[in-house]
Amino acid sequence: MSKKTIVSFKLNGAAIDVMVEPRELLIHTLREKLSITGPHIGCETSHCGACTVDIDGASVKSCTVLTVQCEGAELLTIEGFAKGGVLHPLQEGFTQEHGLQCGFCTPGMITRAYRLLQENPNPTEEEIRFWMAGNLCRCTGYQNIVKAIQYAAAKMRGETVTTSHPLMAEISA
Amino acid sequence: MIPSPFEYHAPTALPDVIALLSQYGDEAKLLAGGHSLLPMMKLRFAAPGHLIDLRKVAELKGISVVGSQLHIGAMTTENELIFSKLVAEHLPLLAEVARQIADPQVRYKGTIGGDISHGDPGNDHPAVMMAMDATFVLTGANGERLVKATEFFHGMYDTALTPGEVMTQIRIPIPAAGTGSSYAKLKRKTGDYATAAAAVVIRLQAGLCTQARIALTNVGPTALFAGDAAASLIGKPIDDVTITQAANLAMAICEPAPDLRGDEAYKTAMAGQMVERALRLAVAHVK
């Protein structure tokens, strides 16, 4: 058997120490030890991206990284997006543009889209589809996810956002 | 999903990596980006007793121009290749290829050295390295040795790397003026391994082909260097006739494994098509 080690990292701004076996996958540490159950598990072959988290400025599938590799890292998960109860523009965009149905891929989608918009604040539709290719969705057909990311990108650039969704007035009030 | 237990090591310097490799021998595996090794461990196809993580070894990172070559640290990630100004300026083919590998998340972790060292015929870098005439720096207890890409791949998951060695750097000649290159990859969807793919680097002078290198992905137990196909172009214009002839010579060396991507005949035919497409694109890219 292998020895357990203590791993220290920052998770959504908070310092965390957690004791793990080397073989423990980050997604399991997050979900089972740290109650971060937003990131999900949709496969065992590193395709679906439901487990995507942001580690040191990179979108990473947390099913394919060991927790011991996160020593000293800064992690962001879906739980870290809203500030003081106010939704992040991406969360708002996915709501307004109907970018989710079952919600299982959504935490990974939003976390990936966050890094995409950091690198490219004004992506074309083609660029959004290309740079979101690591995240699968069973429900939406992707169309509204593209619109949700465009909505968030516009809002993050400080532009006026519009949608036909009836809740829009309530959210912007 | 659950790997077997192992001991984890995170050395910070190359000599420590070499020492750990000699200490643990066959029990040890090097952990680079982890996006081939960890998936195999999660399915228990591999169960190493010791993982030696290369993440903290600074000597294995970085891209630089040295003389007429681009030197790329083995731990350089695919996204670093895509975003690199030096790669865009000197070896645009490498960024074009990296964009066709896996998906964004995998490219943040997966490394060029890991893609090559894995020795999977489905990986894209091996054929591209052959077409670009790359040289690999392999470092072990007795120092460094250089191995040409065309000499490196011995079989499925079998390479020139010996126990105790680590690939530290990839050296690629910067193409001379008049060179065009391309990588044509047929795949079922984004993020899939190629059904067939072809890497081409050609040089044209006064309308005639003076240099040509062609290599094929996933149509044999290793990436395949199509030497005869390339040689058939030398001294000739690259037109419909010579392109068809080169594609036929490339198809003649294919020995693909039948699987869900198709049977031997289909994959071989697609290898020919990819050679044709890559040659036409390479001609269009000549500058």
Short mmCIF file of C-alpha atoms in Angstrom, two decimals:
data_model
loop_
_atom_site.label_atom_id
_atom_site.label_comp_id
_atom_site.label_asym_id
_atom_site.label_seq_id
_atom_site.Cartn_x
_atom_site.Cartn_y
_atom_site.Cartn_z
CA MET A 1 0.00 0.00 0.00
CA SER A 2 1.05 3.55 -0.56
CA LYS A 3 1.47 6.16 2.12
CA LYS A 4 -1.06 8.94 2.47
CA THR A 5 0.22 12.48 2.13
CA ILE A 6 -1.16 15.88 3.04
CA VAL A 7 -1.79 18.12 0.05
CA SER A 8 -2.32 21.87 0.44
CA PHE A 9 -3.98 24.08 -2.16
CA LYS A 10 -6.34 27.00 -2.54
CA LEU A 11 -9.92 26.10 -3.42
CA ASN A 12 -12.23 28.94 -4.43
CA GLY A 13 -10.02 31.30 -2.42
CA ALA A 14 -9.86 29.20 0.75
CA ALA A 15 -6.76 27.37 1.99
CA ILE A 16 -7.33 23.60 2.09
CA ASP A 17 -5.29 20.75 3.55
CA VAL A 18 -6.45 17.29 2.64
CA MET A 19 -4.96 13.84 3.26
CA VAL A 20 -5.01 11.52 0.27
CA GLU A 21 -3.50 8.37 -1.18
CA PRO A 22 -1.38 9.18 -4.25
CA ARG A 23 -3.83 7.33 -6.49
CA GLU A 24 -6.78 9.50 -5.49
CA LEU A 25 -8.21 11.46 -8.42
CA LEU A 26 -8.89 15.16 -7.85
CA ILE A 27 -12.57 14.77 -8.75
CA HIS A 28 -12.99 12.24 -5.92
CA THR A 29 -11.19 14.46 -3.40
CA LEU A 30 -13.38 17.40 -4.37
CA ARG A 31 -16.66 15.50 -4.28
CA GLU A 32 -16.11 13.04 -1.45
CA LYS A 33 -13.76 14.83 0.95
CA LEU A 34 -14.45 18.52 0.34
CA SER A 35 -18.20 18.43 -0.46
CA ILE A 36 -17.53 20.19 -3.78
CA THR A 37 -20.16 18.20 -5.67
CA GLY A 38 -20.75 20.62 -8.56
CA PRO A 39 -18.10 19.04 -10.82
CA HIS A 40 -19.49 15.71 -12.01
CA ILE A 41 -18.27 12.40 -13.41
CA GLY A 42 -19.64 11.42 -16.82
CA CYS A 43 -17.04 8.96 -18.10
CA GLU A 44 -13.85 7.07 -17.31
CA THR A 45 -12.02 7.84 -20.54
CA SER A 46 -11.39 11.61 -20.11
CA HIS A 47 -13.83 12.65 -22.83
CA CYS A 48 -16.89 14.29 -21.28
CA GLY A 49 -15.40 17.22 -19.35
CA ALA A 50 -18.16 17.22 -16.69
CA CYS A 51 -15.38 17.23 -14.07
CA THR A 52 -13.65 20.33 -15.48
CA VAL A 53 -12.11 22.66 -12.90
CA ASP A 54 -9.68 25.56 -13.30
CA ILE A 55 -6.18 24.89 -11.97
CA ASP A 56 -3.53 27.62 -12.08
CA GLY A 57 -5.09 29.30 -15.12
CA ALA A 58 -5.87 26.12 -17.08
CA SER A 59 -9.05 24.14 -17.67
CA VAL A 60 -8.36 20.65 -16.40
CA LYS A 61 -10.42 17.47 -16.34
CA SER A 62 -10.19 16.63 -12.64
CA CYS A 63 -10.78 12.93 -13.36
CA THR A 64 -7.38 12.84 -15.06
CA VAL A 65 -5.25 14.60 -12.50
CA LEU A 66 -4.09 13.25 -9.14
CA THR A 67 -4.83 15.29 -6.05
CA VAL A 68 -1.16 14.99 -5.05
CA GLN A 69 -0.32 16.93 -8.23
CA CYS A 70 -2.26 19.94 -6.88
CA GLU A 71 0.19 20.80 -4.10
CA GLY A 72 0.44 24.60 -4.00
CA ALA A 73 -2.14 25.07 -6.79
CA GLU A 74 -5.06 27.51 -7.06
CA LEU A 75 -8.33 25.80 -7.91
CA LEU A 76 -11.61 27.29 -9.04
CA THR A 77 -14.82 25.23 -9.25
CA ILE A 78 -18.40 26.18 -10.09
CA GLU A 79 -18.99 26.80 -6.37
CA GLY A 80 -16.57 29.75 -6.54
CA PHE A 81 -18.31 31.67 -9.34
CA ALA A 82 -21.11 33.61 -7.64
CA LYS A 83 -19.95 36.52 -5.47
CA GLY A 84 -22.14 37.65 -2.56
CA GLY A 85 -25.12 35.84 -4.03
CA VAL A 86 -24.73 37.57 -7.41
CA LEU A 87 -24.37 35.16 -10.29
CA HIS A 88 -21.31 35.31 -12.54
CA PRO A 89 -22.16 36.51 -16.09
CA LEU A 90 -21.69 32.93 -17.32
CA GLN A 91 -24.18 31.56 -14.78
CA GLU A 92 -26.58 34.33 -15.75
CA GLY A 93 -25.98 33.66 -19.45
CA PHE A 94 -26.67 29.94 -19.12
CA THR A 95 -29.92 30.80 -17.29
CA GLN A 96 -31.05 33.51 -19.71
CA GLU A 97 -30.17 31.66 -22.89
CA HIS A 98 -31.49 28.29 -21.69
CA GLY A 99 -28.00 26.74 -21.89
CA LEU A 100 -28.84 23.80 -19.65
CA GLN A 101 -31.52 21.24 -19.06
CA CYS A 102 -30.50 18.36 -16.76
CA GLY A 103 -27.60 20.44 -15.45
CA PHE A 104 -25.09 17.59 -15.24
CA CYS A 105 -22.59 19.08 -17.73
CA THR A 106 -23.22 22.69 -16.64
CA PRO A 107 -20.58 23.08 -13.89
CA GLY A 108 -17.88 21.80 -16.26
CA MET A 109 -19.24 23.86 -19.16
CA ILE A 110 -19.23 27.09 -17.20
CA THR A 111 -15.81 26.48 -15.68
CA ARG A 112 -14.36 25.74 -19.13
CA ALA A 113 -16.12 28.75 -20.71
CA TYR A 114 -14.65 30.95 -17.97
CA ARG A 115 -11.07 30.11 -19.03
CA LEU A 116 -11.98 30.43 -22.72
CA LEU A 117 -13.25 33.99 -22.13
CA GLN A 118 -10.13 34.88 -20.12
CA GLU A 119 -8.03 33.90 -23.14
CA ASN A 120 -10.36 35.25 -25.81
CA PRO A 121 -12.89 37.83 -24.55
CA ASN A 122 -14.57 38.18 -27.93
CA PRO A 123 -14.74 34.73 -29.54
CA THR A 124 -16.59 33.96 -32.77
CA GLU A 125 -19.20 31.20 -32.78
CA GLU A 126 -16.67 28.91 -34.45
CA GLU A 127 -14.05 29.67 -31.83
CA ILE A 128 -16.53 28.98 -29.03
CA ARG A 129 -17.42 25.60 -30.51
CA PHE A 130 -13.75 24.69 -31.11
CA TRP A 131 -12.56 25.72 -27.65
CA MET A 132 -15.53 24.07 -25.89
CA ALA A 133 -14.91 20.72 -27.64
CA GLY A 134 -13.74 19.06 -24.42
CA ASN A 135 -17.22 19.25 -22.89
CA LEU A 136 -20.06 16.95 -23.93
CA CYS A 137 -23.76 17.70 -23.40
CA ARG A 138 -26.64 15.26 -23.85
CA CYS A 139 -29.50 17.75 -23.57
CA THR A 140 -28.99 21.08 -25.29
CA GLY A 141 -27.55 20.27 -28.70
CA TYR A 142 -24.98 22.97 -27.82
CA GLN A 143 -26.85 25.74 -29.68
CA ASN A 144 -28.00 27.55 -26.55
CA ILE A 145 -24.68 26.97 -24.81
CA VAL A 146 -23.02 28.97 -27.59
CA LYS A 147 -25.58 31.76 -27.04
CA ALA A 148 -25.03 31.61 -23.27
CA ILE A 149 -21.29 32.09 -23.70
CA GLN A 150 -21.85 34.92 -26.20
CA TYR A 151 -24.20 36.54 -23.66
CA ALA A 152 -21.62 36.25 -20.88
CA ALA A 153 -18.81 37.49 -23.13
CA ALA A 154 -20.81 40.61 -24.03
CA LYS A 155 -21.65 41.28 -20.40
CA MET A 156 -18.03 40.78 -19.30
CA ARG A 157 -16.93 43.24 -22.00
CA GLY A 158 -19.29 45.77 -20.45
CA GLU A 159 -21.77 45.71 -23.30
CA THR A 160 -25.54 45.80 -22.92
CA VAL A 161 -27.00 42.31 -23.04
CA THR A 162 -30.44 41.46 -24.32
CA THR A 163 -32.50 38.32 -24.25
CA SER A 164 -36.13 37.50 -24.74
CA HIS A 165 -36.22 35.56 -21.48
CA PRO A 166 -39.03 36.83 -19.18
CA LEU A 167 -36.78 36.78 -16.09
CA MET A 168 -34.35 39.25 -17.64
CA ALA A 169 -36.04 42.32 -16.17
CA GLU A 170 -36.04 40.74 -12.73
CA ILE A 171 -32.33 39.87 -12.82
CA SER A 172 -31.14 43.22 -14.11
CA ALA A 173 -33.40 45.12 -11.66
CA MET B 1 -11.96 4.54 -12.93
CA ILE B 2 -9.87 3.63 -9.84
CA PRO B 3 -6.11 3.12 -10.39
CA SER B 4 -4.08 0.59 -8.40
CA PRO B 5 -2.04 2.01 -5.49
CA PHE B 6 1.43 3.41 -6.20
CA GLU B 7 4.11 5.58 -4.61
CA TYR B 8 4.32 9.16 -5.93
CA HIS B 9 7.56 11.10 -6.48
CA ALA B 10 7.86 14.74 -7.57
CA PRO B 11 11.56 15.45 -8.23
CA THR B 12 12.57 19.02 -9.06
CA ALA B 13 15.72 18.36 -11.13
CA LEU B 14 16.65 16.05 -13.97
CA PRO B 15 19.42 14.13 -12.10
CA ASP B 16 16.86 13.22 -9.43
CA VAL B 17 14.54 11.86 -12.14
CA ILE B 18 17.36 9.68 -13.50
CA ALA B 19 18.26 8.49 -9.98
CA LEU B 20 14.64 7.53 -9.23
CA LEU B 21 14.39 5.71 -12.56
CA SER B 22 17.50 3.64 -11.81
CA GLN B 23 16.33 2.98 -8.24
CA TYR B 24 12.87 1.66 -9.16
CA GLY B 25 13.57 0.12 -12.59
CA ASP B 26 10.59 -1.53 -14.27
CA GLU B 27 8.34 -0.61 -11.36
CA ALA B 28 8.55 3.09 -12.25
CA LYS B 29 6.71 5.12 -14.87
CA LEU B 30 7.31 8.76 -15.74
CA LEU B 31 4.23 10.94 -15.30
CA ALA B 32 4.14 13.84 -17.79
CA GLY B 33 0.73 15.33 -18.70
CA GLY B 34 -0.87 12.10 -17.51
CA HIS B 35 -3.48 12.03 -20.28
CA SER B 36 -2.45 8.66 -21.68
CA LEU B 37 -0.94 7.05 -18.57
CA LEU B 38 -3.67 7.89 -16.05
CA PRO B 39 -6.47 6.70 -18.39
CA MET B 40 -4.61 3.38 -18.78
CA MET B 41 -4.12 3.16 -15.01
CA LYS B 42 -7.81 3.93 -14.39
CA LEU B 43 -8.69 0.94 -16.59
CA ARG B 44 -5.90 -1.12 -14.90
CA PHE B 45 -4.14 -1.68 -18.23
CA ALA B 46 -1.10 -0.30 -16.41
CA ALA B 47 -0.30 -0.60 -12.71
CA PRO B 48 3.14 0.90 -12.03
CA GLY B 49 4.40 0.75 -8.45
CA HIS B 50 6.00 4.20 -8.66
CA LEU B 51 5.03 7.34 -10.54
CA ILE B 52 7.74 9.92 -11.12
CA ASP B 53 6.02 13.24 -11.85
CA LEU B 54 8.04 15.48 -14.21
CA ARG B 55 5.86 18.54 -13.58
CA LYS B 56 8.40 20.37 -11.41
CA VAL B 57 11.48 19.70 -13.56
CA ALA B 58 12.23 23.12 -15.08
CA GLU B 59 14.83 21.74 -17.55
CA LEU B 60 12.03 20.00 -19.43
CA LYS B 61 10.06 23.16 -20.24
CA GLY B 62 10.47 25.96 -22.76
CA ILE B 63 10.77 26.68 -26.47
CA SER B 64 13.82 28.38 -27.98
CA VAL B 65 15.57 28.96 -31.30
CA VAL B 66 19.09 27.50 -31.28
CA GLY B 67 20.96 28.03 -34.54
CA SER B 68 18.74 26.73 -37.32
CA GLN B 69 16.65 24.56 -35.00
CA LEU B 70 13.70 24.97 -32.70
CA HIS B 71 14.36 23.27 -29.34
CA ILE B 72 11.24 22.25 -27.47
CA GLY B 73 11.28 20.96 -23.90
CA ALA B 74 9.61 17.56 -23.67
CA MET B 75 7.14 18.82 -21.01
CA THR B 76 5.85 21.59 -23.28
CA THR B 77 2.07 21.23 -23.47
CA GLU B 78 0.00 21.12 -26.65
CA ASN B 79 -1.67 24.44 -25.81
CA GLU B 80 1.77 26.01 -25.27
CA LEU B 81 2.63 24.93 -28.83
CA ILE B 82 -0.62 26.48 -30.10
CA PHE B 83 -0.07 29.77 -28.25
CA SER B 84 3.71 30.02 -28.88
CA LYS B 85 4.88 32.97 -30.98
CA LEU B 86 8.13 31.12 -31.84
CA VAL B 87 6.20 28.10 -33.13
CA ALA B 88 3.84 30.33 -35.14
CA GLU B 89 6.81 32.10 -36.70
CA HIS B 90 9.12 29.17 -37.41
CA LEU B 91 7.06 25.97 -37.45
CA PRO B 92 3.40 26.80 -38.04
CA LEU B 93 2.72 23.15 -38.91
CA LEU B 94 3.35 22.21 -35.29
CA ALA B 95 0.63 24.55 -34.04
CA GLU B 96 -1.71 23.37 -36.81
CA VAL B 97 -1.16 19.76 -35.68
CA ALA B 98 -1.60 20.56 -31.98
CA ARG B 99 -4.98 22.14 -32.75
CA GLN B 100 -6.06 18.76 -34.16
CA ILE B 101 -5.00 16.83 -31.04
CA ALA B 102 -7.59 15.95 -28.40
CA ASP B 103 -9.52 18.89 -26.87
CA PRO B 104 -8.69 22.10 -24.95
CA GLN B 105 -8.53 20.52 -21.49
CA VAL B 106 -6.33 17.66 -22.66
CA ARG B 107 -4.06 20.14 -24.46
CA TYR B 108 -3.48 22.08 -21.24
CA LYS B 109 -1.95 18.92 -19.73
CA GLY B 110 -0.77 16.64 -22.52
CA THR B 111 2.84 17.22 -23.59
CA ILE B 112 4.69 16.84 -26.88
CA GLY B 113 7.26 14.58 -25.20
CA GLY B 114 4.57 12.34 -23.75
CA ASP B 115 2.73 12.12 -27.06
CA ILE B 116 5.95 10.93 -28.71
CA SER B 117 7.27 8.69 -25.90
CA HIS B 118 3.95 6.85 -25.54
CA GLY B 119 4.56 5.17 -28.91
CA ASP B 120 0.87 4.88 -29.73
CA PRO B 121 0.37 4.70 -33.53
CA GLY B 122 -2.81 6.76 -33.02
CA ASN B 123 -0.89 9.77 -31.72
CA ASP B 124 -0.26 12.62 -34.16
CA HIS B 125 3.21 13.92 -33.22
CA PRO B 126 5.17 10.80 -34.26
CA ALA B 127 4.43 11.11 -38.00
CA VAL B 128 4.78 14.87 -37.87
CA MET B 129 8.20 14.52 -36.22
CA MET B 130 9.27 12.12 -38.98
CA ALA B 131 8.09 14.53 -41.68
CA MET B 132 9.88 17.43 -39.98
CA ASP B 133 13.10 15.40 -39.57
CA ALA B 134 13.08 15.93 -35.80
CA THR B 135 15.70 14.61 -33.41
CA PHE B 136 14.94 13.54 -29.85
CA VAL B 137 17.29 14.05 -26.92
CA LEU B 138 17.17 11.04 -24.60
CA THR B 139 18.87 11.44 -21.23
CA GLY B 140 19.92 8.63 -18.92
CA ALA B 141 22.54 7.76 -16.31
CA ASN B 142 25.25 7.84 -19.00
CA GLY B 143 24.29 11.25 -20.33
CA GLU B 144 22.50 12.34 -23.48
CA ARG B 145 22.05 10.62 -26.81
CA LEU B 146 20.32 11.82 -29.95
CA VAL B 147 17.84 9.68 -31.87
CA LYS B 148 16.20 10.63 -35.16
CA ALA B 149 12.40 10.48 -35.27
CA THR B 150 12.67 7.98 -38.15
CA GLU B 151 14.69 5.62 -35.87
CA PHE B 152 12.66 6.08 -32.70
CA PHE B 153 9.43 4.11 -33.17
CA HIS B 154 9.97 0.34 -32.98
CA GLY B 155 6.43 -0.99 -32.53
CA MET B 156 3.14 -0.38 -30.80
CA TYR B 157 4.05 1.36 -27.49
CA ASP B 158 7.66 0.36 -28.20
CA THR B 159 10.30 3.04 -28.78
CA ALA B 160 14.06 3.58 -28.69
CA LEU B 161 13.76 4.76 -25.07
CA THR B 162 15.56 2.28 -22.82
CA PRO B 163 14.79 1.72 -19.12
CA GLY B 164 16.28 4.57 -17.14
CA GLU B 165 16.01 7.13 -19.94
CA VAL B 166 13.79 10.18 -20.22
CA MET B 167 13.06 12.21 -23.35
CA THR B 168 14.22 15.71 -22.47
CA GLN B 169 14.00 17.72 -25.68
CA ILE B 170 12.70 17.69 -29.23
CA ARG B 171 14.88 19.41 -31.86
CA ILE B 172 13.31 20.38 -35.18
CA PRO B 173 15.08 22.04 -38.13
CA ILE B 174 13.50 25.37 -39.06
CA PRO B 175 12.37 24.98 -42.67
CA ALA B 176 14.25 26.92 -45.36
CA ALA B 177 12.53 29.35 -47.71
CA GLY B 178 10.42 27.60 -50.32
CA THR B 179 9.19 24.98 -47.86
CA GLY B 180 5.53 24.06 -47.50
CA SER B 181 4.01 21.70 -44.99
CA SER B 182 0.67 20.28 -43.95
CA TYR B 183 -1.06 17.67 -41.81
CA ALA B 184 -4.28 16.13 -43.13
CA LYS B 185 -6.19 14.14 -40.51
CA LEU B 186 -9.38 12.15 -41.03
CA LYS B 187 -11.26 11.65 -37.79
CA ARG B 188 -14.78 10.74 -36.71
CA LYS B 189 -15.08 13.73 -34.41
CA THR B 190 -13.05 16.37 -32.60
CA GLY B 191 -10.86 14.75 -30.00
CA ASP B 192 -10.65 11.35 -31.72
CA TYR B 193 -7.51 9.61 -32.93
CA ALA B 194 -7.06 9.60 -36.69
CA THR B 195 -8.68 7.01 -38.92
CA ALA B 196 -5.75 7.96 -41.14
CA ALA B 197 -3.56 11.05 -41.40
CA ALA B 198 -0.60 12.27 -43.40
CA ALA B 199 2.16 14.74 -42.58
CA VAL B 200 3.97 16.34 -45.51
CA VAL B 201 6.95 18.70 -45.75
CA ILE B 202 8.08 19.68 -49.27
CA ARG B 203 10.43 22.22 -50.80
CA LEU B 204 9.92 23.71 -54.24
CA GLN B 205 12.49 25.49 -56.39
CA ALA B 206 11.55 26.84 -59.82
CA GLY B 207 8.38 24.75 -59.70
CA LEU B 208 10.19 21.48 -59.06
CA CYS B 209 10.22 19.51 -55.81
CA THR B 210 13.75 19.47 -54.35
CA GLN B 211 12.97 17.94 -50.95
CA ALA B 212 10.04 15.89 -49.69
CA ARG B 213 9.19 14.03 -46.51
CA ILE B 214 5.93 12.16 -45.97
CA ALA B 215 4.80 10.21 -42.90
CA LEU B 216 1.55 8.48 -41.98
CA THR B 217 -0.47 8.25 -38.74
CA ASN B 218 -2.44 5.23 -37.47
CA VAL B 219 -2.12 3.00 -40.51
CA GLY B 220 0.53 0.65 -39.10
CA PRO B 221 1.92 -0.55 -35.76
CA THR B 222 3.92 2.71 -35.63
CA ALA B 223 3.87 5.98 -37.49
CA LEU B 224 5.20 5.16 -40.97
CA PHE B 225 7.87 7.04 -42.91
CA ALA B 226 6.82 6.94 -46.56
CA GLY B 227 10.31 7.29 -48.06
CA ASP B 228 9.47 5.89 -51.51
CA ALA B 229 6.43 8.14 -51.83
CA ALA B 230 8.53 11.19 -50.97
CA ALA B 231 11.42 10.15 -53.26
CA SER B 232 9.02 9.80 -56.21
CA LEU B 233 8.39 13.56 -56.10
CA ILE B 234 12.02 14.71 -56.27
CA GLY B 235 12.91 16.66 -59.39
CA LYS B 236 9.31 16.78 -60.59
CA PRO B 237 6.50 19.31 -60.47
CA ILE B 238 3.83 18.51 -57.88
CA ASP B 239 0.78 17.96 -60.05
CA ASP B 240 -2.13 15.52 -60.33
CA VAL B 241 0.08 12.77 -61.78
CA THR B 242 2.90 12.94 -59.24
CA ILE B 243 0.47 13.38 -56.34
CA THR B 244 -1.44 10.23 -57.33
CA GLN B 245 1.81 8.32 -57.71
CA ALA B 246 3.03 9.41 -54.26
CA ALA B 247 -0.31 8.48 -52.69
CA ASN B 248 -0.16 5.01 -54.26
CA LEU B 249 3.38 4.46 -52.97
CA ALA B 250 2.30 5.57 -49.49
CA MET B 251 -0.68 3.21 -49.55
CA ALA B 252 1.66 0.34 -50.43
CA ILE B 253 3.39 0.53 -47.02
CA CYS B 254 0.17 0.70 -44.94
CA GLU B 255 -0.68 -2.17 -42.63
CA PRO B 256 -3.54 -0.76 -40.56
CA ALA B 257 -5.30 -2.62 -37.77
CA PRO B 258 -9.03 -3.06 -38.39
CA ASP B 259 -11.20 -1.62 -35.62
CA LEU B 260 -14.30 0.56 -35.12
CA ARG B 261 -12.68 3.25 -37.31
CA GLY B 262 -12.76 0.93 -40.31
CA ASP B 263 -11.18 -2.11 -41.99
CA GLU B 264 -7.77 -2.36 -43.67
CA ALA B 265 -9.01 -1.40 -47.13
CA TYR B 266 -10.82 1.71 -45.92
CA LYS B 267 -7.95 2.96 -43.76
CA THR B 268 -5.42 2.33 -46.54
CA ALA B 269 -7.56 4.19 -49.06
CA MET B 270 -7.97 7.07 -46.61
CA ALA B 271 -4.21 7.20 -46.03
CA GLY B 272 -3.84 7.73 -49.79
CA GLN B 273 -6.49 10.43 -49.75
CA MET B 274 -4.80 12.18 -46.83
CA VAL B 275 -1.44 12.11 -48.63
CA GLU B 276 -3.06 13.73 -51.67
CA ARG B 277 -4.81 16.35 -49.56
CA ALA B 278 -1.69 17.10 -47.49
CA LEU B 279 0.45 17.47 -50.63
CA ARG B 280 -1.98 19.92 -52.21
CA LEU B 281 -2.16 21.92 -48.98
CA ALA B 282 1.63 21.87 -48.60
CA VAL B 283 2.02 23.29 -52.10
CA ALA B 284 -0.47 26.03 -51.22
CA HIS B 285 1.53 26.76 -48.03
CA VAL B 286 4.92 27.14 -49.76
CA LYS B 287 6.55 30.47 -49.03
#
